[in-house]
Tab-separated table of C-alpha atoms and ligand atoms in Angstrom:
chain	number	residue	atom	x	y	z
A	107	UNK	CA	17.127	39.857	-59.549
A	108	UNK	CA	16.174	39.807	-63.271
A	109	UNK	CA	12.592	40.415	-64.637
A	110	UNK	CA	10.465	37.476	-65.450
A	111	UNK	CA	8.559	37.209	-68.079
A	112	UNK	CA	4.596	36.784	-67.781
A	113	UNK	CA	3.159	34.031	-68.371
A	114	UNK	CA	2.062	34.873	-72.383
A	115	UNK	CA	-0.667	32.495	-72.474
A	116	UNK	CA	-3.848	33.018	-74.924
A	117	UNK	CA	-6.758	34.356	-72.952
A	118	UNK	CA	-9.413	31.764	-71.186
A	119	UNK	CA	-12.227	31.303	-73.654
A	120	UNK	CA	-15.512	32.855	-72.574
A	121	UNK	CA	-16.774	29.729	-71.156
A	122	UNK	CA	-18.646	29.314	-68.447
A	123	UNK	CA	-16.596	28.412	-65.277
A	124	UNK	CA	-16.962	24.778	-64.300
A	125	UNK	CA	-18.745	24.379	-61.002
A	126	UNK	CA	-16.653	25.487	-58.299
A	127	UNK	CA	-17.279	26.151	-54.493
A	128	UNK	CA	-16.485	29.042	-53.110
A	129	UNK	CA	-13.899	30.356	-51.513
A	130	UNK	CA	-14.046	31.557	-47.786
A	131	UNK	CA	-10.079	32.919	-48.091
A	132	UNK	CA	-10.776	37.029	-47.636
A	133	UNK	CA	-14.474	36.802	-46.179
A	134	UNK	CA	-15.291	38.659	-43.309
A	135	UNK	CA	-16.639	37.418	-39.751
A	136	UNK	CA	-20.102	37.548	-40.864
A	137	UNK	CA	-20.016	35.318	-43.666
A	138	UNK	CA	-17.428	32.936	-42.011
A	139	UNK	CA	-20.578	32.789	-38.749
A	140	UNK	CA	-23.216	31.728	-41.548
A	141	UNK	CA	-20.822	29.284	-43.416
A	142	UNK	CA	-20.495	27.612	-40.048
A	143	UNK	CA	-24.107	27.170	-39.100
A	144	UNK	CA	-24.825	25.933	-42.625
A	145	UNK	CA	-22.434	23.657	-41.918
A	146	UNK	CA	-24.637	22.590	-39.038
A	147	UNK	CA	-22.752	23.916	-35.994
A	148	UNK	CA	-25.413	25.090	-33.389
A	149	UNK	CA	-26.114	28.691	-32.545
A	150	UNK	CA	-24.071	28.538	-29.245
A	151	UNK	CA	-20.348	26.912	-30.575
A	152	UNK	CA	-20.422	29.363	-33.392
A	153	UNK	CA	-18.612	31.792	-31.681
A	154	UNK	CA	-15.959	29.891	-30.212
A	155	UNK	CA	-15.737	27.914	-33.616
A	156	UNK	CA	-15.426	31.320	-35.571
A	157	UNK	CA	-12.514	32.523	-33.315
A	158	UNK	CA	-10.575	28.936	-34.458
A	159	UNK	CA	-11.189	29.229	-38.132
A	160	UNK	CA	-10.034	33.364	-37.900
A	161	UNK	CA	-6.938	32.277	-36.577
A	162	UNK	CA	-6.148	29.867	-38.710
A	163	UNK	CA	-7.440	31.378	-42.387
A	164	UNK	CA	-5.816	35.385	-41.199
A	165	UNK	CA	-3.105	34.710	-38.592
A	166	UNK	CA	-1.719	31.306	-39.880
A	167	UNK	CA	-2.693	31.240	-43.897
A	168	UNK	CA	-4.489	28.260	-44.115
A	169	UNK	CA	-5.554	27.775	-47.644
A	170	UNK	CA	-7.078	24.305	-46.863
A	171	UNK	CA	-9.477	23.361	-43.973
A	172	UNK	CA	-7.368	20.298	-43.804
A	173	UNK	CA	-4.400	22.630	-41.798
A	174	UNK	CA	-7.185	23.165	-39.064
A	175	UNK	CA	-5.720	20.635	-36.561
A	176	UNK	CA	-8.344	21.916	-33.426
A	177	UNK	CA	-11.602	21.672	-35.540
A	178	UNK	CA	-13.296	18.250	-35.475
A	179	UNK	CA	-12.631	16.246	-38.803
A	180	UNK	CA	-16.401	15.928	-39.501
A	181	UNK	CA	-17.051	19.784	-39.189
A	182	UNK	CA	-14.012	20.363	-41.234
A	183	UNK	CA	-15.341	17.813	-43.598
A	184	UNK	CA	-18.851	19.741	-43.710
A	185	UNK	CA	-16.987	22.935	-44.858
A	186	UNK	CA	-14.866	21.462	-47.418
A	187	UNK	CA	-17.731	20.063	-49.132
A	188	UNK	CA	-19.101	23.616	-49.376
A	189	UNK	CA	-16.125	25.871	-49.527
A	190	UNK	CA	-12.691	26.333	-50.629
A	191	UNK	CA	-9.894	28.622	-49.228
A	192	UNK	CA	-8.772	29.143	-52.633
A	193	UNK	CA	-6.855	32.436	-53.260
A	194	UNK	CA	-7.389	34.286	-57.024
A	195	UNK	CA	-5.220	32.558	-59.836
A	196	UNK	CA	-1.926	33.796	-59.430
A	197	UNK	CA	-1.158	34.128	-63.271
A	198	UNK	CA	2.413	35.495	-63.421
A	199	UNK	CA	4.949	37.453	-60.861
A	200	UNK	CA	7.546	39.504	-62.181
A	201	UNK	CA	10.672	41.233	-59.830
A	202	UNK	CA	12.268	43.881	-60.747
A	203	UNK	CA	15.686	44.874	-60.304
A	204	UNK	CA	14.797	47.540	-57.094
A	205	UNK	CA	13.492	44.058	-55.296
A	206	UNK	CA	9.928	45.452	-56.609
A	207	UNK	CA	7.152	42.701	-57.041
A	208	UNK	CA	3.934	42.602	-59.081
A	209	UNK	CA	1.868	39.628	-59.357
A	210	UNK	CA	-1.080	39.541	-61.994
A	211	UNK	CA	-4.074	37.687	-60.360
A	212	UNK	CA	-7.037	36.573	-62.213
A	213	UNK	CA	-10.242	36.352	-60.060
A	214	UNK	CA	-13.688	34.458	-60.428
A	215	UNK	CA	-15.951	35.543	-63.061
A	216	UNK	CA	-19.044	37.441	-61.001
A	217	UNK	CA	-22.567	39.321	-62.393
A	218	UNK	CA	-21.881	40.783	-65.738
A	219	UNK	CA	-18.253	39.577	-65.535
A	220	UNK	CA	-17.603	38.518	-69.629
A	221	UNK	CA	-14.378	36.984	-68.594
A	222	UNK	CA	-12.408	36.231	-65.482
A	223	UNK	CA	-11.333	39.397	-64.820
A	224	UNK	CA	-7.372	39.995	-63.329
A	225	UNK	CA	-6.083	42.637	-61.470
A	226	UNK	CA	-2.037	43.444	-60.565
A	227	UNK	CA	-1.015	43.909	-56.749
A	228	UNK	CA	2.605	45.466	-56.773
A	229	UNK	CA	4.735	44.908	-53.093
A	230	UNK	CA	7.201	47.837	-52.898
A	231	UNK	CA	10.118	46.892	-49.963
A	232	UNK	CA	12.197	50.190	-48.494
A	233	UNK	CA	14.613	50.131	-45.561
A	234	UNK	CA	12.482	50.509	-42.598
A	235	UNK	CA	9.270	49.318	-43.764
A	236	UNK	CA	7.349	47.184	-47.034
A	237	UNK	CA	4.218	48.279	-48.699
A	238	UNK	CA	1.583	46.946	-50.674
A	239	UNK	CA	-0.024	49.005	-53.202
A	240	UNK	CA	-3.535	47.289	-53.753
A	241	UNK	CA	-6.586	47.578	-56.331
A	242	UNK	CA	-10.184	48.643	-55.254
A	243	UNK	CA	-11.527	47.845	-58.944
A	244	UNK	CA	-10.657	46.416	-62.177
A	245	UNK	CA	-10.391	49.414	-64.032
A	246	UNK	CA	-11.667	53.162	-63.404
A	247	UNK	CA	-14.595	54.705	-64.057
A	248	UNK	CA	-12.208	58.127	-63.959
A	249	UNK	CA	-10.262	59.547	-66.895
A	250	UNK	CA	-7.291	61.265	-65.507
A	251	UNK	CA	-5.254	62.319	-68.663
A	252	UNK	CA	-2.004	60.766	-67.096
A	253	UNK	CA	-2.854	57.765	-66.099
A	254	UNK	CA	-3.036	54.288	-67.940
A	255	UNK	CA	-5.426	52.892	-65.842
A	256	UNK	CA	-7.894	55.730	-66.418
A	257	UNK	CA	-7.612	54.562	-70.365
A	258	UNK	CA	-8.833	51.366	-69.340
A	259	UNK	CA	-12.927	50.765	-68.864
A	260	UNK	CA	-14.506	49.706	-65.696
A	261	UNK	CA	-15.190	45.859	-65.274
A	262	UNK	CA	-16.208	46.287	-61.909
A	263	UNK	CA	-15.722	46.846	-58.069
A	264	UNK	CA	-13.479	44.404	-56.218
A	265	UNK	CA	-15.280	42.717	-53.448
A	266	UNK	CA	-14.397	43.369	-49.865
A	267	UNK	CA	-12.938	39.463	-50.190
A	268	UNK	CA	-11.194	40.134	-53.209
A	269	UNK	CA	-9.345	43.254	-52.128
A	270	UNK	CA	-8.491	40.917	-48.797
A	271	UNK	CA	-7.191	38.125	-51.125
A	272	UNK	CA	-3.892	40.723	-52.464
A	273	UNK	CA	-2.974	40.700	-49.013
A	274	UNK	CA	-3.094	36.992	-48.604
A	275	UNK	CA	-0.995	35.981	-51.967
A	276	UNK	CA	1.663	38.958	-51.143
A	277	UNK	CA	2.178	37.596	-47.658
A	278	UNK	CA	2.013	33.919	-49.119
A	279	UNK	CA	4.793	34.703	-51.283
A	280	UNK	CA	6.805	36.490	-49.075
A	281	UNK	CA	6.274	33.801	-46.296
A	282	UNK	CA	4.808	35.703	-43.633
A	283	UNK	CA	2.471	33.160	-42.347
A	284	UNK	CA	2.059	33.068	-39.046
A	285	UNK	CA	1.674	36.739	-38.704
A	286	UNK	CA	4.551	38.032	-36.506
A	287	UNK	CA	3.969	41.709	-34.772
A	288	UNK	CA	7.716	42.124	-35.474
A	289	UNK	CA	9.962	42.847	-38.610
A	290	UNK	CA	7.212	42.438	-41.474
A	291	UNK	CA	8.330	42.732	-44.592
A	292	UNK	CA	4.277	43.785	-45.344
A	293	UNK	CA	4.062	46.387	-42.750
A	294	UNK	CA	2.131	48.765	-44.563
A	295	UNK	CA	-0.725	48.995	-47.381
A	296	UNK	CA	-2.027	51.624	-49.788
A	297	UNK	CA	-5.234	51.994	-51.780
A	298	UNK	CA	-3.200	53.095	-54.814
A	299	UNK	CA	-2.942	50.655	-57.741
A	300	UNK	CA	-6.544	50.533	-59.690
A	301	UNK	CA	-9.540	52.044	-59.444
A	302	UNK	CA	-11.202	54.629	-56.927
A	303	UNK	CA	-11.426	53.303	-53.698
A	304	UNK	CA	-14.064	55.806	-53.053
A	305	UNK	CA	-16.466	54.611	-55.428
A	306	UNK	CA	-16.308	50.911	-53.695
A	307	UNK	CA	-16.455	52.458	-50.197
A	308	UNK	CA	-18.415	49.440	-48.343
A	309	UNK	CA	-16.104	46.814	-49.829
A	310	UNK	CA	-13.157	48.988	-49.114
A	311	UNK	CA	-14.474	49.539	-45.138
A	312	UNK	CA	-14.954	45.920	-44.550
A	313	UNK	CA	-11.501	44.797	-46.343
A	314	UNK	CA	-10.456	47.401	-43.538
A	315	UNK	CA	-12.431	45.709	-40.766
A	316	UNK	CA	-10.173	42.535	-42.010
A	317	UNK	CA	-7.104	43.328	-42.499
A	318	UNK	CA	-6.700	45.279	-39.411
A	319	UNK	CA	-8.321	42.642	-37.187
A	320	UNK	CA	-6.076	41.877	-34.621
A	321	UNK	CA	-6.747	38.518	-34.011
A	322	UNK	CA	-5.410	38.393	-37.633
A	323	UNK	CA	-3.660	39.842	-40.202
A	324	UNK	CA	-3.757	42.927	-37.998
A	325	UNK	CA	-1.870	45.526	-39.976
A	326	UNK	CA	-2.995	48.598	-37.917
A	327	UNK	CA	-5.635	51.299	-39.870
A	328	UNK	CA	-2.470	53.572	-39.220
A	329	UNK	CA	-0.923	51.991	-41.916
A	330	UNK	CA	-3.389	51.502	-43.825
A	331	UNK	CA	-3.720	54.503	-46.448
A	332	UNK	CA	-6.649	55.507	-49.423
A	333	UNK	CA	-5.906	57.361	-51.993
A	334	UNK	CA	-8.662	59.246	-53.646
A	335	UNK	CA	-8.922	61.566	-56.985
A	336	UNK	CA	-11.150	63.381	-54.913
A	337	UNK	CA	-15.191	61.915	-54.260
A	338	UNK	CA	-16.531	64.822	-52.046
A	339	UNK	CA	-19.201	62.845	-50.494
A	340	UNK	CA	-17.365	59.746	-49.747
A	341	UNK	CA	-14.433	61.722	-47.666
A	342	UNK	CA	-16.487	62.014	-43.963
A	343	UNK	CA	-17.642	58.653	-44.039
A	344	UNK	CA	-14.289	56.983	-45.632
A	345	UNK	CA	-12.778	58.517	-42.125
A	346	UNK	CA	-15.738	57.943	-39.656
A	347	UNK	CA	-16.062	53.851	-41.328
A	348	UNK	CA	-12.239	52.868	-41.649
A	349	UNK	CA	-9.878	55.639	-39.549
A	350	UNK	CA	-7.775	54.791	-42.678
A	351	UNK	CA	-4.975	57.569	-43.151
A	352	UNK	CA	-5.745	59.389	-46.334
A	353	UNK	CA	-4.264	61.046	-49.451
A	354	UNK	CA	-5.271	62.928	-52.027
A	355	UNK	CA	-4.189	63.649	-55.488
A	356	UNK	CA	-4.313	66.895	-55.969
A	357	UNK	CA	-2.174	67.263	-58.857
A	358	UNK	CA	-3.075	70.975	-59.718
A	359	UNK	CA	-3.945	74.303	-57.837
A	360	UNK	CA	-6.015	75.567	-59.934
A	361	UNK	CA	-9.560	74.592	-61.039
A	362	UNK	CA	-8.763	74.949	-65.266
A	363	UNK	CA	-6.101	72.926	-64.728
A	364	UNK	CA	-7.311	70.343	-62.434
A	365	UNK	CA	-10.177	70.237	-64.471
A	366	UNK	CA	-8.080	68.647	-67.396
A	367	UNK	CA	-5.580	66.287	-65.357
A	368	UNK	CA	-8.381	64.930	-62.343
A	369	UNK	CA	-11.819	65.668	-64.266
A	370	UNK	CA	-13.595	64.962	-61.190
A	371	UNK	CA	-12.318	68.230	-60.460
A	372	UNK	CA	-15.310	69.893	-62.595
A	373	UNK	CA	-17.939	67.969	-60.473
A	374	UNK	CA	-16.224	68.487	-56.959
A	375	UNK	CA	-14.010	71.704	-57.588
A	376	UNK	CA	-10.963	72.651	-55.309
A	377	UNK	CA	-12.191	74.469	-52.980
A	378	UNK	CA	-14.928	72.261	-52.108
A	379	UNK	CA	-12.088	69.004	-52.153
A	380	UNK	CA	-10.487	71.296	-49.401
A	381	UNK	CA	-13.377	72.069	-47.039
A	382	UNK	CA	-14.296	68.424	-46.985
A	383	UNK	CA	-10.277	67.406	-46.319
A	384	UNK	CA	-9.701	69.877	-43.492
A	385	UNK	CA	-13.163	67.994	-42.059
A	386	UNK	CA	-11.644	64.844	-42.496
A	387	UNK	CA	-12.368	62.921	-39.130
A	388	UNK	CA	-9.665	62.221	-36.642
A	389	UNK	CA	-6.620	64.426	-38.611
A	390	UNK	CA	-4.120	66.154	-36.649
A	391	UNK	CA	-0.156	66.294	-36.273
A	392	UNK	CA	0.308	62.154	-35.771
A	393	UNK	CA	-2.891	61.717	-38.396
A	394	UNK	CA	-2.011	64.047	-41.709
A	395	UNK	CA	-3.540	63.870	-44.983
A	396	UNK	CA	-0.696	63.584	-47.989
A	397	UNK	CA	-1.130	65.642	-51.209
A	398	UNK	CA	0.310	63.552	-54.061
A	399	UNK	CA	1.340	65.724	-56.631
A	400	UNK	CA	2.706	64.306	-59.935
A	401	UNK	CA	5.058	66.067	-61.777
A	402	UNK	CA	4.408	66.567	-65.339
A	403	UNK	CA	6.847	68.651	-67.341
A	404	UNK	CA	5.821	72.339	-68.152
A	405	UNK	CA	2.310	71.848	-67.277
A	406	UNK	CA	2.124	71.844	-63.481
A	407	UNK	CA	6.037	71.910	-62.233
A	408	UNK	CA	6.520	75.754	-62.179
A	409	UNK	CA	8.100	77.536	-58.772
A	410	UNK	CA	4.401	79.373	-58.894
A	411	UNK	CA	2.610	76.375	-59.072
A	412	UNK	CA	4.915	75.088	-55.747
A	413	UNK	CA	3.722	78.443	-53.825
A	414	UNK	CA	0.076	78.410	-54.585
A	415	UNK	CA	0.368	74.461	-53.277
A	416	UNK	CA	1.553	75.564	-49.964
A	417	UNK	CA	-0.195	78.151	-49.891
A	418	UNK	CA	-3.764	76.168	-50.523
A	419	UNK	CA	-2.766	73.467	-47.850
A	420	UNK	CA	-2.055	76.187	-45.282
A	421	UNK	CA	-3.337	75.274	-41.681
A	422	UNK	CA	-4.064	71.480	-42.828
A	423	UNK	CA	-1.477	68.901	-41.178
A	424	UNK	CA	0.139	67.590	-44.213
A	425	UNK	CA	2.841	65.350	-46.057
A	426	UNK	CA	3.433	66.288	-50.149
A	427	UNK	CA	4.265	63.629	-51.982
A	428	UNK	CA	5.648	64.934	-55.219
A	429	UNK	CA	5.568	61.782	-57.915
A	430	UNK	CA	7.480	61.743	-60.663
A	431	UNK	CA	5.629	60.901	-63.861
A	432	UNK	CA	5.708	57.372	-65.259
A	433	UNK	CA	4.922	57.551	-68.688
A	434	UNK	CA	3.509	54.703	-70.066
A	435	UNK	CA	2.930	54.143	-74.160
A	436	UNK	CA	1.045	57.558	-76.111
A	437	UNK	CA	0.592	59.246	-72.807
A	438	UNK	CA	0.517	63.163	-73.810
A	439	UNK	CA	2.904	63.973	-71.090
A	440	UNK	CA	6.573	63.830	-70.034
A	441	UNK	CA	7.873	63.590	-66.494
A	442	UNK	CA	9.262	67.098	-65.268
A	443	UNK	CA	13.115	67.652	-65.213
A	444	UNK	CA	15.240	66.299	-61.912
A	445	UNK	CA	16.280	69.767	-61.404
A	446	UNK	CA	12.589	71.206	-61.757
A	447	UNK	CA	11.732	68.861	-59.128
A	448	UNK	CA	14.255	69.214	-56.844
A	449	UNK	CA	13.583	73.314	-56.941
A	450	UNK	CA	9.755	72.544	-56.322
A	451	UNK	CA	10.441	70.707	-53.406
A	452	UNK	CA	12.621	73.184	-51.989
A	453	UNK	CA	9.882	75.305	-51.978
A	454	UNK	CA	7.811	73.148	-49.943
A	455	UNK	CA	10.488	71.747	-47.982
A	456	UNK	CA	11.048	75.676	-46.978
A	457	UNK	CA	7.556	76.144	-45.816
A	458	UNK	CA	7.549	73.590	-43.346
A	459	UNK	CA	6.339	70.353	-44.913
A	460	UNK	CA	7.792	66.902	-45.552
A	461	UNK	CA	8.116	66.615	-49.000
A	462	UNK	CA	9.609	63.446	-50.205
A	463	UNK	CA	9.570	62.990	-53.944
A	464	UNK	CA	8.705	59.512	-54.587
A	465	UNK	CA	11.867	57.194	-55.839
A	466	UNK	CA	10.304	55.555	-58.890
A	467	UNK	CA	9.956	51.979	-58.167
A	468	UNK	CA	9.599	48.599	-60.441
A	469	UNK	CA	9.968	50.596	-63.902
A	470	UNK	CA	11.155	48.034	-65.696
A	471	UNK	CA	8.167	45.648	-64.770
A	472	UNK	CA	5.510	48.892	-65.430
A	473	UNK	CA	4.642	48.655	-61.436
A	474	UNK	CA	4.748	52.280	-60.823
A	475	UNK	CA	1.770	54.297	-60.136
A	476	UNK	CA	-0.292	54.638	-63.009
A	477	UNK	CA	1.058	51.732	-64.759
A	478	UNK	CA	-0.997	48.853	-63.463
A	479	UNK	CA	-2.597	46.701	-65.614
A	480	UNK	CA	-1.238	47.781	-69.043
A	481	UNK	CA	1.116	45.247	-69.516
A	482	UNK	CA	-1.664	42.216	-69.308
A	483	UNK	CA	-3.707	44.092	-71.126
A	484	UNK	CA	-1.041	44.333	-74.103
A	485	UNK	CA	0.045	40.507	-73.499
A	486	UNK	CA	-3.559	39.679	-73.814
A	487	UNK	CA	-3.961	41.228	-76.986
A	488	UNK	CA	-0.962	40.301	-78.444
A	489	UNK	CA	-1.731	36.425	-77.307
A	490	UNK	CA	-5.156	36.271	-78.928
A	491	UNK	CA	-3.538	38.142	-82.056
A	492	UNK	CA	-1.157	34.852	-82.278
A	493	UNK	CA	-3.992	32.353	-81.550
A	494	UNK	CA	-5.848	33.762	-84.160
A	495	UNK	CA	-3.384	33.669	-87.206
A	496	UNK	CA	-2.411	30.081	-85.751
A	497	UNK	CA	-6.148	29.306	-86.359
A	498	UNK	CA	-6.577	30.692	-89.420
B	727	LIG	N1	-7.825	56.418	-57.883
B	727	LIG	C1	-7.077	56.796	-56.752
B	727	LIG	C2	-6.028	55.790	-56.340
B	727	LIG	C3	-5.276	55.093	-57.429
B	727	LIG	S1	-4.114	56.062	-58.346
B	727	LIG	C4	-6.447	58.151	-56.974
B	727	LIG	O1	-6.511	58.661	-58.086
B	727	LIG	O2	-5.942	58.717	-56.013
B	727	LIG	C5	-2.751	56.244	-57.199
B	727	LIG	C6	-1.888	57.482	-57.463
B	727	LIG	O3	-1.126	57.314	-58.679
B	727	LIG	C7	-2.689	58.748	-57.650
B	727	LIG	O4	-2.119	59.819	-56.939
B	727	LIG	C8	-2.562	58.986	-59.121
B	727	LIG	O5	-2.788	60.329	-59.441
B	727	LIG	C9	-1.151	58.532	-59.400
B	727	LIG	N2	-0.847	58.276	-60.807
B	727	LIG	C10	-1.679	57.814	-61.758
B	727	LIG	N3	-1.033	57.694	-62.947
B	727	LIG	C11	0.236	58.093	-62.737
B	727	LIG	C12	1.401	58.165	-63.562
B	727	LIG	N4	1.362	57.798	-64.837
B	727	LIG	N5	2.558	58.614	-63.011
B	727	LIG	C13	2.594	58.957	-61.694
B	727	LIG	N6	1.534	58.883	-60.863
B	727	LIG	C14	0.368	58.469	-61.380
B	728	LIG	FE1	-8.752	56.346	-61.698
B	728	LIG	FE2	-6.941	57.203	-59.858
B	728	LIG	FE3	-6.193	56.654	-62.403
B	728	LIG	FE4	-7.677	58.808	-61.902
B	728	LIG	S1	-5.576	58.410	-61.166
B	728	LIG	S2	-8.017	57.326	-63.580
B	728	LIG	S3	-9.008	58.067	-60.262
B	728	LIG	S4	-6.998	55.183	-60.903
């Protein structure tokens, strides 16, 4: 299928949004119990009146209380006077060629927010399963030298509803409503487009606590992976809160050079990042870490640089996830030669581990890893650069 364009509309004006309600869609149990007894349903129905509403908003989709055919009318006409089910703007989707989809969705202005701020979900489909490669923020507070995102400045974290809400407009737009335990074509998520999930840890654990409910969306925590540039601190309790699979970009084998590509590096070096992964709660043969590794031409891709990898990782059950670079506009580096890669993952391959190198997906809609958000950004500008020499 060809590319769509985005939607090249001028920015919103900094305005203040008119009043809205808001939106329940993404909200966890807790918040869903005290929108009910605001609503005026007594301590001892709230229970049974929670289970109905969970149903419907994360097995069935509802996006209006109207859907909600078991709930009186009057209590559903108490919550709709309240609260919305309204998802996030969905501002453009674009498909690639490789069946790859992105959508760009613009969320409600919170705190400090100076204008709505939008964030890109990207829905990657393969042969046996379909993955969706979520945001934990809009922006990074990191500065990895090869990744667009890390050019970009933080706006802020993504709330636990807001990280739910990706979820709910991929599977509304690939029709998966009611959720079937069978043949998804969203079987599996991961914490990889913007941000650090590890900085937003509480919002991240309770979109976990969601998404993985089985009386809902119920994607098991199995399939649910976080990647992380490597946040010490966070790693014990990202395992012991969400049993989320994890992965780790690694990226280098050496501190110098780690230093430069992952600068988190200098405040939590290597060998620290590898005490604190082989501690990672619950790993073992069926649970391993992966060790993304992106391959960046002449700086990291030598046959050395392949050894000291396996040999750093020894002992740890691990996958190796070699990414090719996606280069994105002034980036100082250029993806490693096919033949360079295919040598460094014979190397690993040899030593035991599964090393698939990651098929580049969505290219031509800047979806790949590392990519995310650029392309709104540079719409954006180019948008208010038109509105502004119309205006003048
Ligand atoms: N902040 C987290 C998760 C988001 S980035 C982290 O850093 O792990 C998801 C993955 O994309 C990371 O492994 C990251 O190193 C990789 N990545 C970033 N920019 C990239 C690029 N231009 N090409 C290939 N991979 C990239
Ligand atoms: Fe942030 Fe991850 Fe990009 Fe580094 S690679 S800047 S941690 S999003």
């Amino acid at each position: 299928m060809p590319s769509m364009a985005l939607n090249d509309t001028p920015a919103p004006a900094d305005i203040t949004c008119p009043p809205c309600k808001s939106s329940l869609a993404g909200v966890g149990r807790d918040d869903l119990a005290a929108a009910l007894t605001a609503a005026g349903v007594p301590a001892k129905h709230v229970r049974m009146r929670l289970s109905q509403l969970w149903s419907w908003i994360y097995a069935h989709g509802a996006t209006s209380w109207d859907a909600m055919s078991d709930v009186s009318k009057e209590l559903r006409a108490r919550l709709a006077e309240a609260y919305s089910l309204q998802r996030p703007e969905l501002v453009s989707e674009q498909v690639s060629v490789d069946g790859t989809r992105k959508w760009l969705l613009r969320l409600n202005r919170r705190g400090h927010d100076r204008r709505p701020p939008e964030i890109e979900t990207v829905y990657i489909p393969e042969a046996a399963r379909g993955t969706l490669c979520i945001s934990s923020q809009v922006g990074c507070t990191l500065t990895c030298s090869f990744c667009h995102t890390g050019t970009q400045r933080l706006v802020r974290n993504l709330t636990a509803a807001e990280i739910v809400a990706q979820v709910q407009v991929a599977r509304d737009d690939l029709g998966e409503w009611p959720t079937s335990l069978e043949n998804r074509r969203l079987s599996n998520i991961v914490f990889m487009g913007m941000g650090e999930p590890l900085y937003n840890l509480d919002n991240v654990a309770a979109a976990l606590d969601i998404l993985s409910d089985n009386e809902g969306i119920a994607i098991s925590r199995r399939r649910i992976t976080v990647s992380t540039s490597g946040v010490v601190p966070e790693l014990k309790a990202l395992g012991e809160r969400t049993g989320a699979m994890l992965a780790v970009s690694m990226h280098a084998t050496r501190d110098e050079l780690r230093d430069q590509l992952v600068p988190i590096n200098r405040r939590y070096p290597i060998a620290e990042l590898m005490a604190a992964i082989r501690a990672y709660p619950g790993l073992s043969n069926a649970k391993r870490v992966t060790f993304e590794y992106v391959m960046l031409k002449g700086v990291n891709d030598a046959p050395a640089d392949a050894k000291a990898l396996v040999k750093l990782i020894a002992g740890i059950p691990a996958k190796i996830n070699l990414i090719p670079f996606n280069p994105w506009p002034g980036a100082p580096f250029q993806c490693s030669d096919p033949e360079t890669i295919e040598a460094f993952a014979a190397i690993i391959r040899r030593a035991g581990y599964a090393s698939p190198v990651r098929k580049p997906r969505g290219r031509d809609i800047l979806a790949a890893c590392g990519q995310l958000k650029s392309e709104s950004e540079k719409l954006r500008a180019s948008a208010r650069r038109r509105a502004t020499a119309s205006a003048s």
